[in-house]
């Protein structure tokens, strides 16, 4: 009879009867009773009242009974911690049982009981099991360490379990090695900076040896661990690849993907002209193709990963196009993914084959799939120029079918083809216009309106066509309204005499009758342009459009690199980094592909040595303080106004600077009919640098922003190295690295902007949130040229301290918003407080003495600086470069005492005593200040200046 009988009981006095059976002398009856208890527990009944009776059954040699009791214990230990302590002695005893299965069972259960009271009792049994003679016990104990670390990390570190775990990587048994690696990886994930998996060539060799003999999940743990290793050179990289390659023929798809991940990562280190590189590319294709013969769910995961691989290295699968042809019985999610990969692999060599397939798909019954297939034909035309004509004729054939959704998708993609190949296929416009009445989807209507507006001079009745759309203007979607507004303005600029009424009608509808701010703003700007300077309007509205790129939906290179490092995980299916969907306390490390030394590419990892306060990883900016959104979102999306030839205006406090110059007030200030007053906002002078900055007067912008770099900079001034403030992934391709410097009395924010996106970046502007010392930009952010893809530019922004003040945590935290034509991006950075030390901070001796006595002793803070090998004179000179002035020096018993003062921009004075013992690398700094919270930041500046 099966165990189902235990689930069918409905007795009323059940708990009482079970209690009696659990205390029975007959072993068989006891076992039956425990099974009934577990059955009740499984269906959700509360059997915690039987806890002492079940725990008494632990004293048995029967393995099955012991397992059941341990299962019960794991479930109820948390709700009955005091009772659970009763089981500790049995655990300790079971950990010394002659049977290794019982020893392993005991240690596994110990790890699952998440009760603090019990945890400390489990250390000794666990220590013994980690050194057990039986590998099964050792591998179970290794996983138990990770579980225990999750409950009480400090205890695990104090007991030395982490070192024992590291030793297990050298174990003779491959499964023990795999579990040790899995446990260390798990712990390292929750403590990203712990460097637990200290991989070196020797430990890598041990892992590769164990790889051949352990189970499939053990292999996955080891391969994932290998993927985090950065080889020293291309020879080591090749050696690892050779030993990992056999995993590609494994039956488990997870092992295959983990092996692909390691190979994709280490291929970066191999020179492209190496014979082995070509061999490896050929070896990667068959296992990926094999994954596509699995069930649909696995196929989908494989296809999502292949999509990433094809974007990184299309050459791997360039000859395997047929594998991605859609089968009639594929689920829709597999069909769409295959279609995407087909387009990525399309080339001149296979385009005929691909187009024939796509045309076939466009006659399918699945509407979503047909839409995607039609769109794919357009993408092929844009990607492979030689096929464009064939693609256009295919699309025209599909339009002739008169199937509504096919026609609409075809018009959307033909618009893109016109953008890519201007003045080539416009002969098809007449055919498109015939289908105007059948368009009911916003995207198709907007595309058709764009075509009519763009080629108005070739369409005789363009004004009638656009007027027909205008009749139901308020019922259209925003996308169509915006497109209609622009198209009619284009038409007016091309045929002004015939369309004056039409343009006035649309401008009136957009500005006066619309609630949509985007539509209103665009309407006002067009109205203003047309009324003040029609020539400028023509240059703006009818400007030559940039050609659209081949692949508009490629993943950003930085994100793609990170996703390649996560092949075979959820991140590779979502196409998002783990940080985007993993919540909780675990730190998510950003992984990057190693760059081959000598390849000419700069490494992403930055040297972060320097001031502790300035070089910490930038904190995530969460708009939480005060009016953060009010302050930071006060950014307008109009390009900054030019200063050329503008008369100087009055100085403007930068704390609440309006980046538009005139702002919306002046934009709407004039009468709407287009009187001259309407134009005043656009010529508004840019904010002039405040006079309080004492900037050196010289010739033009070069002096204003001190771009000469270091004019008048004292010798030995310490400038922290640049650190990463805004990663490209968060900045939609914009990467910002930066630091702060004080030059000729002016605080400079020095930034390196890199465009890692595939589109040009323009219209840069910057704004700060309120901060502890009122730092604010002293002028607009001057980026000299539009930032092209892969271009890097250095900019220097002078700052003043006239902005609004709000105490930040930490004190030197600065929250920044940077705007460009793509979006507004937020980040925070920390400036060294030495940037605020002014040049007139040297006190008179008597004043110093009186102030020192006057500041209460509780405001004194003492710090130590280690590993500093300067004598007192060298230290004094170095600090003077950062405006820390030595007032007096005296020597007492071989110890030099330097008395120093500095003054911050807000008038706060800091007094210090620096003790330098001859021959000792340890300095002692005593700081006194009325604002005691400044002391920690000042100490960090001391340490940074003296050590660099």
Short mmCIF file of C-alpha atoms in Angstrom, two decimals, residues 770-932:
data_model
loop_
_atom_site.label_atom_id
_atom_site.label_comp_id
_atom_site.label_asym_id
_atom_site.label_seq_id
_atom_site.Cartn_x
_atom_site.Cartn_y
_atom_site.Cartn_z
CA UNK A 770 21.13 71.76 -2.49
CA UNK A 771 24.25 70.70 -0.60
CA UNK A 772 26.18 71.28 2.60
CA UNK A 773 28.36 74.14 1.29
CA UNK A 774 26.06 75.69 -1.34
CA UNK A 775 28.16 74.53 -4.30
CA UNK A 776 26.60 75.52 -7.63
CA UNK A 777 27.78 75.87 -11.26
CA UNK A 778 29.25 79.30 -11.98
CA UNK A 779 28.16 79.11 -15.61
CA UNK A 780 26.52 76.78 -18.14
CA UNK A 781 28.18 73.45 -18.97
CA UNK A 782 30.24 74.18 -22.11
CA UNK A 783 30.54 71.08 -24.30
CA UNK A 784 32.27 72.52 -27.42
CA UNK A 785 30.87 70.17 -30.08
CA UNK A 786 28.07 67.61 -30.40
CA UNK A 787 29.33 64.39 -28.83
CA UNK A 788 29.52 61.74 -31.58
CA UNK A 789 29.32 57.98 -30.90
CA UNK A 790 32.56 56.68 -29.25
CA UNK A 791 33.86 60.27 -28.83
CA UNK A 792 35.41 61.37 -25.53
CA UNK A 793 35.67 64.99 -24.47
CA UNK A 794 37.11 66.72 -21.37
CA UNK A 795 35.19 69.63 -19.87
CA UNK A 796 35.89 71.85 -16.89
CA UNK A 797 33.03 73.52 -15.01
CA UNK A 798 33.86 76.35 -12.57
CA UNK A 799 31.84 76.29 -9.34
CA UNK A 800 30.98 78.86 -6.70
CA UNK A 801 29.40 78.51 -3.28
CA UNK A 802 26.44 80.84 -3.73
CA UNK A 803 23.82 78.10 -4.09
CA UNK A 804 21.16 76.98 -1.59
CA UNK A 805 22.45 75.09 1.47
CA UNK A 806 21.14 71.86 2.98
CA UNK A 807 23.13 69.47 5.18
CA UNK A 808 23.93 66.24 3.31
CA UNK A 809 24.95 62.79 4.51
CA UNK A 810 27.93 62.44 4.13
CA UNK A 811 28.75 66.11 4.47
CA UNK A 812 30.65 66.31 1.16
CA UNK A 813 28.00 64.52 -0.92
CA UNK A 814 26.90 66.30 -4.10
CA UNK A 815 23.83 65.25 -6.09
CA UNK A 816 23.99 66.20 -9.75
CA UNK A 817 21.58 66.19 -12.70
CA UNK A 818 23.02 66.23 -16.23
CA UNK A 819 20.69 66.77 -19.17
CA UNK A 820 21.25 66.12 -22.87
CA UNK A 821 19.02 65.61 -25.91
CA UNK A 822 18.30 62.02 -24.78
CA UNK A 823 17.25 62.36 -21.12
CA UNK A 824 18.06 63.78 -17.68
CA UNK A 825 20.49 61.61 -15.66
CA UNK A 826 21.12 61.73 -11.90
CA UNK A 827 24.23 60.71 -10.00
CA UNK A 828 25.99 61.64 -6.79
CA UNK A 829 29.70 62.16 -6.12
CA UNK A 830 31.82 63.28 -3.19
CA UNK A 831 34.17 66.25 -3.37
CA UNK A 832 37.29 66.46 -1.16
CA UNK A 833 36.62 69.22 1.36
CA UNK A 834 40.10 70.64 0.64
CA UNK A 835 38.53 72.19 -2.51
CA UNK A 836 36.81 74.60 -0.10
CA UNK A 837 40.03 75.65 1.73
CA UNK A 838 40.56 79.33 0.82
CA UNK A 839 43.90 81.00 0.07
CA UNK A 840 43.68 83.44 3.04
CA UNK A 841 43.28 80.75 5.68
CA UNK A 842 46.55 81.43 7.53
CA UNK A 843 45.94 82.66 11.09
CA UNK A 844 48.08 84.93 13.18
CA UNK A 845 49.90 82.99 15.96
CA UNK A 846 48.17 84.81 18.79
CA UNK A 847 44.75 84.38 17.17
CA UNK A 848 45.51 80.67 16.66
CA UNK A 849 46.41 80.23 20.34
CA UNK A 850 43.34 82.11 21.58
CA UNK A 851 41.00 80.21 19.21
CA UNK A 852 42.47 76.81 20.19
CA UNK A 853 41.80 77.56 23.87
CA UNK A 854 38.35 78.94 23.10
CA UNK A 855 37.06 75.83 21.23
CA UNK A 856 35.73 73.31 23.80
CA UNK A 857 37.74 70.08 24.29
CA UNK A 858 34.78 67.87 23.31
CA UNK A 859 35.13 69.34 19.78
CA UNK A 860 38.65 67.89 19.48
CA UNK A 861 39.06 64.79 17.29
CA UNK A 862 42.20 62.70 16.92
CA UNK A 863 43.16 60.53 13.92
CA UNK A 864 46.16 58.51 12.83
CA UNK A 865 47.70 58.42 9.35
CA UNK A 866 49.65 55.21 8.69
CA UNK A 867 52.33 54.40 6.10
CA UNK A 868 53.42 58.00 5.62
CA UNK A 869 57.16 58.44 4.98
CA UNK A 870 57.59 62.23 4.76
CA UNK A 871 59.53 64.42 7.15
CA UNK A 872 57.74 67.38 8.77
CA UNK A 873 59.01 69.96 6.23
CA UNK A 874 57.93 67.89 3.22
CA UNK A 875 54.53 67.31 4.86
CA UNK A 876 54.14 71.05 5.54
CA UNK A 877 54.96 71.91 1.88
CA UNK A 878 52.54 69.29 0.55
CA UNK A 879 49.72 70.52 2.75
CA UNK A 880 50.37 74.16 1.85
CA UNK A 881 49.51 73.23 -1.77
CA UNK A 882 46.00 72.42 -0.48
CA UNK A 883 45.77 75.73 1.47
CA UNK A 884 46.62 74.12 4.84
CA UNK A 885 49.00 76.69 6.41
CA UNK A 886 51.64 75.96 9.06
CA UNK A 887 51.53 78.64 11.80
CA UNK A 888 54.34 77.29 14.00
CA UNK A 889 56.61 74.27 14.46
CA UNK A 890 58.36 72.95 17.55
CA UNK A 891 60.32 69.81 18.34
CA UNK A 892 59.83 67.90 21.61
CA UNK A 893 61.86 64.73 22.31
CA UNK A 894 62.47 63.91 18.62
CA UNK A 895 58.84 64.60 17.71
CA UNK A 896 57.98 67.49 15.34
CA UNK A 897 54.72 69.30 16.17
CA UNK A 898 53.18 71.33 13.33
CA UNK A 899 50.38 73.78 14.22
CA UNK A 900 48.23 74.46 11.16
CA UNK A 901 45.10 76.36 10.18
CA UNK A 902 42.70 76.37 7.23
CA UNK A 903 39.51 78.26 6.45
CA UNK A 904 36.52 77.00 4.45
CA UNK A 905 34.60 79.09 1.93
CA UNK A 906 31.74 79.55 4.43
CA UNK A 907 34.11 81.02 7.05
CA UNK A 908 34.51 77.90 9.26
CA UNK A 909 38.09 77.68 10.61
CA UNK A 910 39.81 74.37 11.35
CA UNK A 911 42.87 74.19 13.64
CA UNK A 912 45.17 71.18 13.70
CA UNK A 913 48.20 69.81 15.46
CA UNK A 914 50.19 67.35 13.32
CA UNK A 915 52.71 65.18 15.21
CA UNK A 916 55.55 63.63 13.16
CA UNK A 917 57.85 61.20 15.01
CA UNK A 918 61.24 60.89 13.30
CA UNK A 919 61.61 57.40 11.78
CA UNK A 920 57.96 56.45 12.42
CA UNK A 921 55.53 56.07 9.46
CA UNK A 922 52.54 56.95 11.68
CA UNK A 923 51.39 60.57 12.03
CA UNK A 924 48.89 61.79 14.61
CA UNK A 925 46.46 64.58 13.70
CA UNK A 926 44.45 66.45 16.34
CA UNK A 927 41.66 68.62 14.90
CA UNK A 928 39.67 71.36 16.59
CA UNK A 929 36.70 73.07 14.96
CA UNK A 930 33.49 74.70 16.15
CA UNK A 931 31.62 72.56 13.59
CA UNK A 932 32.83 69.14 14.79
#
